[in-house]
Coordinates of C-alpha atoms in Angstrom, one line a residue:
M1 CA 246.6 184.8 45.1
S2 CA 243.5 186.8 45.8
Q3 CA 244.0 190.5 46.4
D4 CA 240.6 191.1 48.0
R5 CA 241.1 192.8 51.3
Q6 CA 240.1 191.0 54.5
L7 CA 240.5 192.4 58.0
H8 CA 243.3 190.8 60.0
L9 CA 243.3 190.4 63.7
N10 CA 246.2 189.2 65.9
L11 CA 246.3 188.8 69.6
F12 CA 249.3 190.5 71.2
L13 CA 250.1 188.3 74.2
D14 CA 251.5 190.0 77.3
G15 CA 251.5 188.5 80.7
F16 CA 248.2 189.3 82.6
G17 CA 247.2 191.8 80.0
H18 CA 248.6 195.0 78.4
H19 CA 247.8 197.4 81.3
V20 CA 250.9 197.5 83.4
A21 CA 248.9 197.1 86.5
S22 CA 246.8 194.2 85.2
W23 CA 248.6 191.7 87.4
R24 CA 247.4 193.6 90.5
H25 CA 243.7 193.4 89.5
P26 CA 241.8 191.3 92.1
D27 CA 240.6 188.9 89.3
S28 CA 244.0 188.2 87.7
P29 CA 245.0 184.6 88.0
L30 CA 248.2 185.1 89.8
H31 CA 248.6 181.6 90.9
E32 CA 247.9 179.9 87.6
S33 CA 251.0 178.7 85.7
V34 CA 252.4 180.9 83.0
F35 CA 251.8 178.2 80.4
S36 CA 248.3 177.5 81.4
R37 CA 247.4 181.2 81.3
Y38 CA 248.8 181.5 77.7
V39 CA 247.1 178.3 76.5
E40 CA 243.8 179.6 77.7
A41 CA 244.3 183.0 75.9
V42 CA 245.5 181.4 72.6
K43 CA 242.5 179.0 72.6
I44 CA 240.1 181.9 73.0
A45 CA 241.8 183.7 70.1
E46 CA 241.6 180.7 67.9
Q47 CA 237.9 180.3 68.8
G48 CA 237.6 184.0 67.6
K49 CA 239.3 183.0 64.3
F50 CA 242.3 185.4 64.9
N51 CA 245.0 185.2 62.3
A52 CA 247.8 184.8 64.8
V53 CA 249.1 185.4 68.3
F54 CA 252.1 187.6 68.7
F55 CA 254.6 187.4 71.5
A56 CA 257.2 190.2 72.2
D57 CA 260.5 189.7 73.9
S58 CA 263.6 191.3 75.4
L59 CA 266.9 189.8 76.4
A60 CA 267.3 191.6 79.7
V61 CA 265.3 192.6 82.8
D62 CA 264.3 196.2 82.5
P63 CA 266.3 198.2 85.1
N64 CA 263.1 199.9 86.2
V65 CA 261.7 196.5 87.2
V66 CA 264.9 195.6 89.1
R67 CA 264.9 198.9 90.9
S68 CA 261.3 198.8 92.2
G69 CA 260.3 195.2 92.2
K70 CA 256.8 196.5 91.6
A71 CA 256.3 195.9 87.9
R72 CA 256.0 192.5 86.2
G73 CA 258.9 191.5 84.1
H74 CA 259.0 189.1 81.1
E75 CA 258.2 185.6 82.1
I76 CA 259.1 183.2 79.3
E77 CA 261.1 182.8 76.1
P78 CA 259.0 183.1 72.9
L79 CA 260.1 180.1 70.8
T80 CA 259.8 177.7 73.7
L81 CA 256.3 179.0 74.4
L82 CA 255.1 179.0 70.8
S83 CA 256.4 175.5 70.1
A84 CA 254.4 174.2 73.1
L85 CA 251.3 176.3 72.0
A86 CA 251.6 174.7 68.5
A87 CA 250.8 171.3 70.0
R88 CA 247.6 172.8 71.7
T89 CA 246.2 174.5 68.6
T90 CA 245.4 173.7 65.0
H91 CA 245.0 176.9 62.9
I92 CA 246.1 180.1 64.6
G93 CA 249.5 181.5 63.6
L94 CA 252.4 181.8 66.0
I95 CA 254.5 184.9 65.7
G96 CA 257.6 185.4 68.0
T97 CA 260.1 188.2 68.4
A98 CA 263.8 187.7 67.9
T99 CA 266.2 190.6 67.8
T100 CA 268.9 191.0 65.1
S101 CA 271.1 193.0 67.5
Y102 CA 272.1 190.1 69.8
N103 CA 271.6 187.0 67.8
E104 CA 273.1 185.1 64.9
P105 CA 271.2 184.6 61.6
Y106 CA 271.8 180.8 61.4
H107 CA 270.3 180.3 64.9
I108 CA 267.3 182.4 64.1
A109 CA 266.7 180.8 60.7
R110 CA 267.0 177.3 62.2
K111 CA 264.8 177.9 65.2
F112 CA 261.9 179.6 63.3
A113 CA 262.1 177.0 60.5
S114 CA 261.7 174.3 63.3
L115 CA 258.7 176.1 64.8
D116 CA 257.3 176.2 61.3
L117 CA 257.6 172.4 61.0
I118 CA 256.2 171.8 64.5
S119 CA 253.2 173.9 63.7
N120 CA 252.6 172.7 60.2
G121 CA 253.3 176.1 58.6
R122 CA 252.0 178.6 61.2
A123 CA 255.2 180.4 62.2
G124 CA 256.1 184.0 61.9
W125 CA 259.3 185.9 62.8
N126 CA 259.0 189.4 64.2
L127 CA 262.3 190.9 63.1
V128 CA 263.3 193.8 65.5
T129 CA 266.3 195.7 66.5
T130 CA 266.8 196.1 70.2
D131 CA 265.6 199.2 72.1
L132 CA 266.4 198.0 75.6
A133 CA 270.0 199.2 76.3
A134 CA 270.4 196.8 79.2
E135 CA 270.6 193.9 76.7
A136 CA 274.1 194.8 75.6
K137 CA 275.6 193.9 78.9
N138 CA 274.3 190.4 78.6
F139 CA 276.3 189.8 75.4
N140 CA 279.8 190.9 76.3
I141 CA 279.1 194.5 75.1
E142 CA 279.3 197.6 77.4
E143 CA 277.5 200.1 75.2
H144 CA 274.3 199.5 73.2
I145 CA 274.6 199.5 69.4
P146 CA 273.6 202.9 68.0
H147 CA 270.3 203.2 66.1
Q148 CA 271.7 203.5 62.6
D149 CA 274.2 200.6 63.1
R150 CA 271.4 198.4 64.5
Y151 CA 269.4 198.8 61.2
A152 CA 272.4 198.2 59.0
R153 CA 273.0 194.9 60.8
A154 CA 269.3 194.0 60.7
E155 CA 269.2 194.5 56.9
E156 CA 272.0 192.1 56.3
F157 CA 270.7 189.7 59.0
Y158 CA 267.4 189.4 57.1
D159 CA 269.2 188.7 53.9
V160 CA 271.1 185.8 55.5
V161 CA 268.0 184.3 57.2
L162 CA 265.9 184.5 54.0
G163 CA 268.8 183.0 52.0
L164 CA 269.1 180.1 54.5
W165 CA 265.3 179.4 54.4
K166 CA 265.5 179.4 50.6
S167 CA 268.5 177.0 50.5
W168 CA 266.0 174.2 50.2
D169 CA 263.8 174.1 47.1
R170 CA 260.2 173.3 47.9
D171 CA 260.4 170.0 46.2
A172 CA 263.8 169.0 47.4
V173 CA 262.6 166.3 49.8
L174 CA 261.7 163.1 47.9
K175 CA 261.4 160.4 50.6
D176 CA 261.7 157.8 47.8
R177 CA 262.1 154.4 49.6
D178 CA 262.5 152.4 46.4
A179 CA 265.3 154.6 45.1
G180 CA 266.8 155.1 48.5
Q181 CA 266.8 158.8 48.0
F182 CA 265.6 161.1 50.8
F183 CA 266.3 164.4 49.1
D184 CA 267.6 165.7 45.8
P185 CA 271.1 167.1 46.4
N186 CA 270.7 169.3 43.3
K187 CA 267.9 171.2 45.1
L188 CA 269.9 172.0 48.2
H189 CA 272.0 175.1 47.8
R190 CA 274.9 176.6 49.8
L191 CA 274.5 180.3 50.7
N192 CA 278.1 181.4 50.9
H193 CA 277.2 184.8 52.3
K194 CA 280.1 187.2 53.1
G195 CA 279.1 190.7 54.2
K196 CA 280.0 193.4 56.6
Y197 CA 278.5 191.7 59.7
F198 CA 278.1 188.0 58.8
S199 CA 279.9 185.2 57.0
V200 CA 277.5 182.2 56.7
A201 CA 278.1 179.2 54.4
G202 CA 274.8 177.4 54.7
P203 CA 272.7 175.5 53.7
L204 CA 270.2 175.3 56.5
N205 CA 269.8 171.9 58.1
V206 CA 266.0 172.2 58.5
T207 CA 263.7 171.3 55.6
P208 CA 260.8 173.5 54.4
S209 CA 257.4 173.5 56.0
E210 CA 253.9 173.4 54.5
Q211 CA 254.0 177.1 53.9
G212 CA 257.6 177.0 52.6
Y213 CA 259.2 179.2 55.3
P214 CA 258.0 181.5 58.1
V215 CA 256.2 184.8 57.5
V216 CA 258.3 187.9 58.3
V217 CA 257.0 190.6 60.5
Q218 CA 258.7 193.9 61.3
A219 CA 257.9 196.2 64.2
G220 CA 259.8 199.4 63.6
S221 CA 258.3 202.8 62.7
S222 CA 261.4 205.0 62.3
E223 CA 262.5 205.9 58.8
R224 CA 265.0 203.0 58.7
G225 CA 262.3 200.7 60.2
K226 CA 259.7 201.6 57.5
T227 CA 262.3 201.1 54.8
L228 CA 263.3 197.7 56.2
A229 CA 259.6 196.7 56.4
A230 CA 258.9 197.8 52.8
R231 CA 261.9 195.8 51.6
S232 CA 261.5 192.6 53.7
A233 CA 258.3 192.2 55.7
D234 CA 255.0 190.6 55.0
I235 CA 253.4 192.4 58.0
I236 CA 254.4 195.5 59.9
F237 CA 253.3 196.2 63.4
T238 CA 253.1 199.9 64.4
A239 CA 252.1 202.1 67.3
Q240 CA 249.8 204.9 66.2
S241 CA 247.8 206.9 68.7
D242 CA 245.2 208.5 66.3
F243 CA 243.6 208.1 62.9
A244 CA 245.4 210.9 61.1
S245 CA 248.8 209.6 62.2
A246 CA 247.9 206.0 61.3
Q247 CA 246.6 207.0 57.8
A248 CA 249.8 209.0 57.1
F249 CA 252.0 206.0 58.2
Y250 CA 249.9 203.6 56.1
Q251 CA 250.3 205.7 53.0
D252 CA 254.0 206.3 53.6
V253 CA 254.8 202.6 54.0
K254 CA 252.7 201.5 51.0
A255 CA 254.3 204.2 48.9
R256 CA 257.8 202.6 49.6
L257 CA 256.9 199.2 48.1
P258 CA 257.2 199.9 44.4
Q259 CA 261.0 200.5 44.7
Y260 CA 261.2 196.9 45.9
H261 CA 258.9 195.7 43.1
R262 CA 256.1 195.0 45.5
Q263 CA 252.4 195.7 45.4
P264 CA 250.4 197.4 48.3
Y265 CA 248.6 194.2 49.2
Q266 CA 251.9 192.4 49.8
L267 CA 252.5 194.3 53.1
S268 CA 249.8 194.3 55.8
V269 CA 249.9 197.2 58.2
L270 CA 248.6 196.3 61.7
P271 CA 248.5 199.1 64.3
G272 CA 248.3 198.0 67.9
L273 CA 244.8 198.4 69.5
Y274 CA 244.5 198.6 73.3
V275 CA 240.9 197.6 74.2
V276 CA 238.6 197.6 77.2
V277 CA 235.1 196.6 76.1
A278 CA 231.8 196.4 78.1
K279 CA 228.1 196.5 77.2
T280 CA 227.9 200.2 78.3
E281 CA 230.3 203.1 78.1
A282 CA 230.1 203.7 81.9
E283 CA 231.0 200.1 82.6
A284 CA 234.0 200.2 80.3
Q285 CA 235.3 203.4 81.8
A286 CA 234.9 202.0 85.3
K287 CA 237.0 198.9 84.3
Q288 CA 239.8 201.2 83.0
A289 CA 239.6 203.4 86.1
V290 CA 240.2 200.4 88.4
L291 CA 243.4 199.6 86.5
D292 CA 244.6 203.2 86.5
E293 CA 244.3 203.4 90.2
L294 CA 246.6 200.5 90.6
I295 CA 249.6 202.2 88.8
E296 CA 252.4 203.0 91.2
E297 CA 254.0 206.4 90.4
E298 CA 257.5 204.8 90.4
V299 CA 256.4 202.2 87.9
G300 CA 254.6 204.7 85.7
L301 CA 257.7 206.9 85.5
G302 CA 260.0 204.0 84.9
L303 CA 257.9 202.6 82.1
L304 CA 257.5 206.1 80.5
G305 CA 261.3 206.7 80.7
R306 CA 262.0 203.4 79.0
M307 CA 259.4 204.0 76.2
L308 CA 260.8 207.5 75.6
G309 CA 264.3 206.0 75.0
N310 CA 265.8 204.8 78.2
F311 CA 265.6 208.1 80.2
D312 CA 265.6 208.3 84.0
L313 CA 262.6 210.4 84.9
K314 CA 262.9 210.1 88.7
G315 CA 262.2 213.5 90.3
V316 CA 260.3 214.9 87.4
D317 CA 257.1 216.9 88.3
V318 CA 254.3 214.4 87.4
N319 CA 251.7 217.2 87.4
A320 CA 253.7 219.3 84.7
G321 CA 254.2 218.7 81.0
L322 CA 256.8 216.4 79.6
P323 CA 260.3 218.1 79.8
E324 CA 262.3 218.4 76.5
L325 CA 264.5 215.4 75.9
A326 CA 267.4 214.7 73.5
T327 CA 266.8 212.3 70.6
T328 CA 267.5 208.8 71.9
E329 CA 270.3 206.7 70.4
T330 CA 269.6 203.7 72.6
G331 CA 265.9 203.4 72.3
Q332 CA 263.1 203.5 69.8
Q333 CA 263.2 206.9 68.1
S334 CA 259.7 206.4 66.5
R335 CA 258.2 205.7 69.9
Q336 CA 259.9 208.7 71.5
A337 CA 258.5 210.9 68.7
L338 CA 255.0 209.4 69.1
L339 CA 254.8 209.9 72.8
T340 CA 256.3 213.4 72.7
Q341 CA 253.8 214.5 70.0
L342 CA 250.9 212.9 72.0
S343 CA 251.9 214.8 75.1
Q344 CA 252.2 218.1 73.2
R345 CA 249.0 217.7 71.1
Q346 CA 246.8 216.8 74.0
G347 CA 248.5 218.9 76.7
L348 CA 249.1 215.9 78.9
T349 CA 250.9 216.0 82.2
V350 CA 253.6 213.5 82.9
K351 CA 251.2 211.5 85.1
Q352 CA 248.5 211.5 82.4
L353 CA 251.1 210.4 79.8
Y354 CA 252.4 207.5 82.0
Q355 CA 248.8 206.4 82.5
R356 CA 248.4 206.3 78.7
V357 CA 251.7 204.4 78.4
A358 CA 250.7 202.0 81.2
A359 CA 247.7 201.1 79.2
G360 CA 248.4 201.1 75.5
R361 CA 252.2 202.1 75.4
G362 CA 251.2 204.9 73.0
H363 CA 249.0 202.6 70.8
F364 CA 245.5 203.5 69.7
S365 CA 243.2 202.9 72.7
L366 CA 239.5 202.3 72.8
V367 CA 237.5 202.1 76.0
G368 CA 233.8 201.6 75.3
T369 CA 231.0 199.5 73.9
P370 CA 231.3 196.7 71.3
E371 CA 229.6 198.9 68.6
M372 CA 231.9 201.8 69.2
I373 CA 235.0 199.6 69.0
A374 CA 233.7 197.8 65.9
D375 CA 232.9 201.2 64.3
Q376 CA 236.4 202.5 64.8
I377 CA 238.0 199.2 63.5
E378 CA 235.8 199.4 60.4
Y379 CA 236.6 203.1 59.8
W380 CA 240.3 202.7 60.0
F381 CA 240.2 199.6 57.8
K382 CA 238.0 201.2 55.1
H383 CA 239.7 204.6 55.1
G384 CA 243.4 203.6 54.5
A385 CA 244.7 203.5 58.1
A386 CA 245.0 199.8 58.7
D387 CA 244.8 196.3 57.2
G388 CA 243.9 194.9 60.6
F389 CA 244.9 195.3 64.2
N390 CA 247.2 193.8 66.8
I391 CA 244.6 193.5 69.6
M392 CA 246.0 194.4 73.1
P393 CA 243.4 193.5 75.8
A394 CA 243.8 195.4 79.0
R395 CA 243.5 192.1 80.9
L396 CA 243.9 188.4 80.0
P397 CA 241.9 186.3 79.7
D398 CA 238.8 188.3 80.6
G399 CA 239.4 191.3 78.3
L400 CA 240.1 189.0 75.4
K401 CA 236.9 187.0 76.1
D402 CA 234.9 190.3 76.1
F403 CA 236.4 191.2 72.7
V404 CA 235.8 187.8 71.1
E405 CA 232.3 187.5 72.5
L406 CA 231.1 191.1 72.0
V407 CA 233.2 192.7 69.1
V408 CA 234.1 189.9 66.8
P409 CA 230.5 188.9 66.0
I410 CA 229.8 192.5 64.9
L411 CA 232.8 192.4 62.6
Q412 CA 231.6 189.1 61.2
Q413 CA 228.0 190.4 60.7
R414 CA 229.4 193.3 58.7
Q415 CA 231.4 190.8 56.6
L416 CA 234.7 192.4 57.6
F417 CA 236.1 189.3 59.3
R418 CA 236.1 185.6 58.7
T419 CA 233.7 183.2 60.4
E420 CA 235.9 180.2 59.7
Y421 CA 239.5 179.6 58.7
A422 CA 239.9 179.2 55.0
G423 CA 243.3 177.5 55.3
T424 CA 245.7 176.1 57.9
T425 CA 248.9 178.1 57.4
L426 CA 249.8 181.6 58.4
R427 CA 250.5 182.5 54.8
Q428 CA 246.9 181.4 53.9
H429 CA 245.4 183.5 56.7
Y430 CA 247.1 186.6 55.4
G431 CA 247.2 185.7 51.7
I432 CA 251.0 186.0 51.6
E433 CA 253.0 184.7 48.7
L434 CA 256.5 183.3 49.0
K435 CA 259.3 185.7 48.0

């Protein structure tokens, strides 16, 4: 497998776009069906030769959405959506989120292996622990699982899923008409896992795909999250607001790989990148300003409170700095630390902070010309801060079209990004070997 570095680009799908007020924009296609909107976006990304599309998920309605009715909630379940998108596309990878906190390993292994078959080897599982405390009450649990316990469960969950995927040897399926043998029973293995959280016999009742089994993605940036990614993931998604933080994170995660007998190229680090692109700086800033004016204060505070770790910020002075908060045990500790540091470093008021969160959720954000955005992507890629990016357009589909038409050609001209797909599976797009 070649170890030559190539820039990776994913599209992070999210409703009408990543700005929380994107659905209120006068040009947003409010009356188009959910599926039609996503089909259009994914086809644009495939035309742009993106590695994959990525779809996040949660298993509850955010209480802040319920309270106000002003913010858009989640619209659709990822695996159902991605399976349908597989039939409308040919090359682009399909990465969906499924939490280890409120699922069972056999279900997840079976569903993602099925998506992998449907898509001819383009599936990826984004392994996450749950940060939305409200999910617990949908699964016969009153209190959300504490942070450390969530990761201990996730580690064992991953081991079971991988074991189930590997319960079929790649050459187990024979389909030998003359001998009357569909598969070789000696190449199908029981798992017989018995651990602290799970007891799973196996084997899986879904056969391998063209790429063997799905790619594993991890999206946690806490200490436990980084360790889990170094041990298990092929790709790690992360939120980093500036180059120095991203570079430190990149070096940290890569340095953890040798203890798991892995090389740096075997884990791709993809920070999120919120983008608003236009032919002039003034035009790009004007696009962003239109969206920022559409943010309701109640929505901004609700979203910020959720991202900080499920805190109620109602009544906080939005024109003052962020008040000191206890370390969250129900939310993402890494995201809480990122946003607190961002607020302190840049002296942001609560309102300015929720405007940042409403756009990029604390991710690196670029609002400007195609050349400026391409320059930053190249700099991060060449200076040890990223192997690629999870692109987060402010609006869909228009913001994505702008990126594909204006930024991607510059990256291709600089020979940083492919002009054609070299393979058909997600592993081929990333150069990922089977474990």
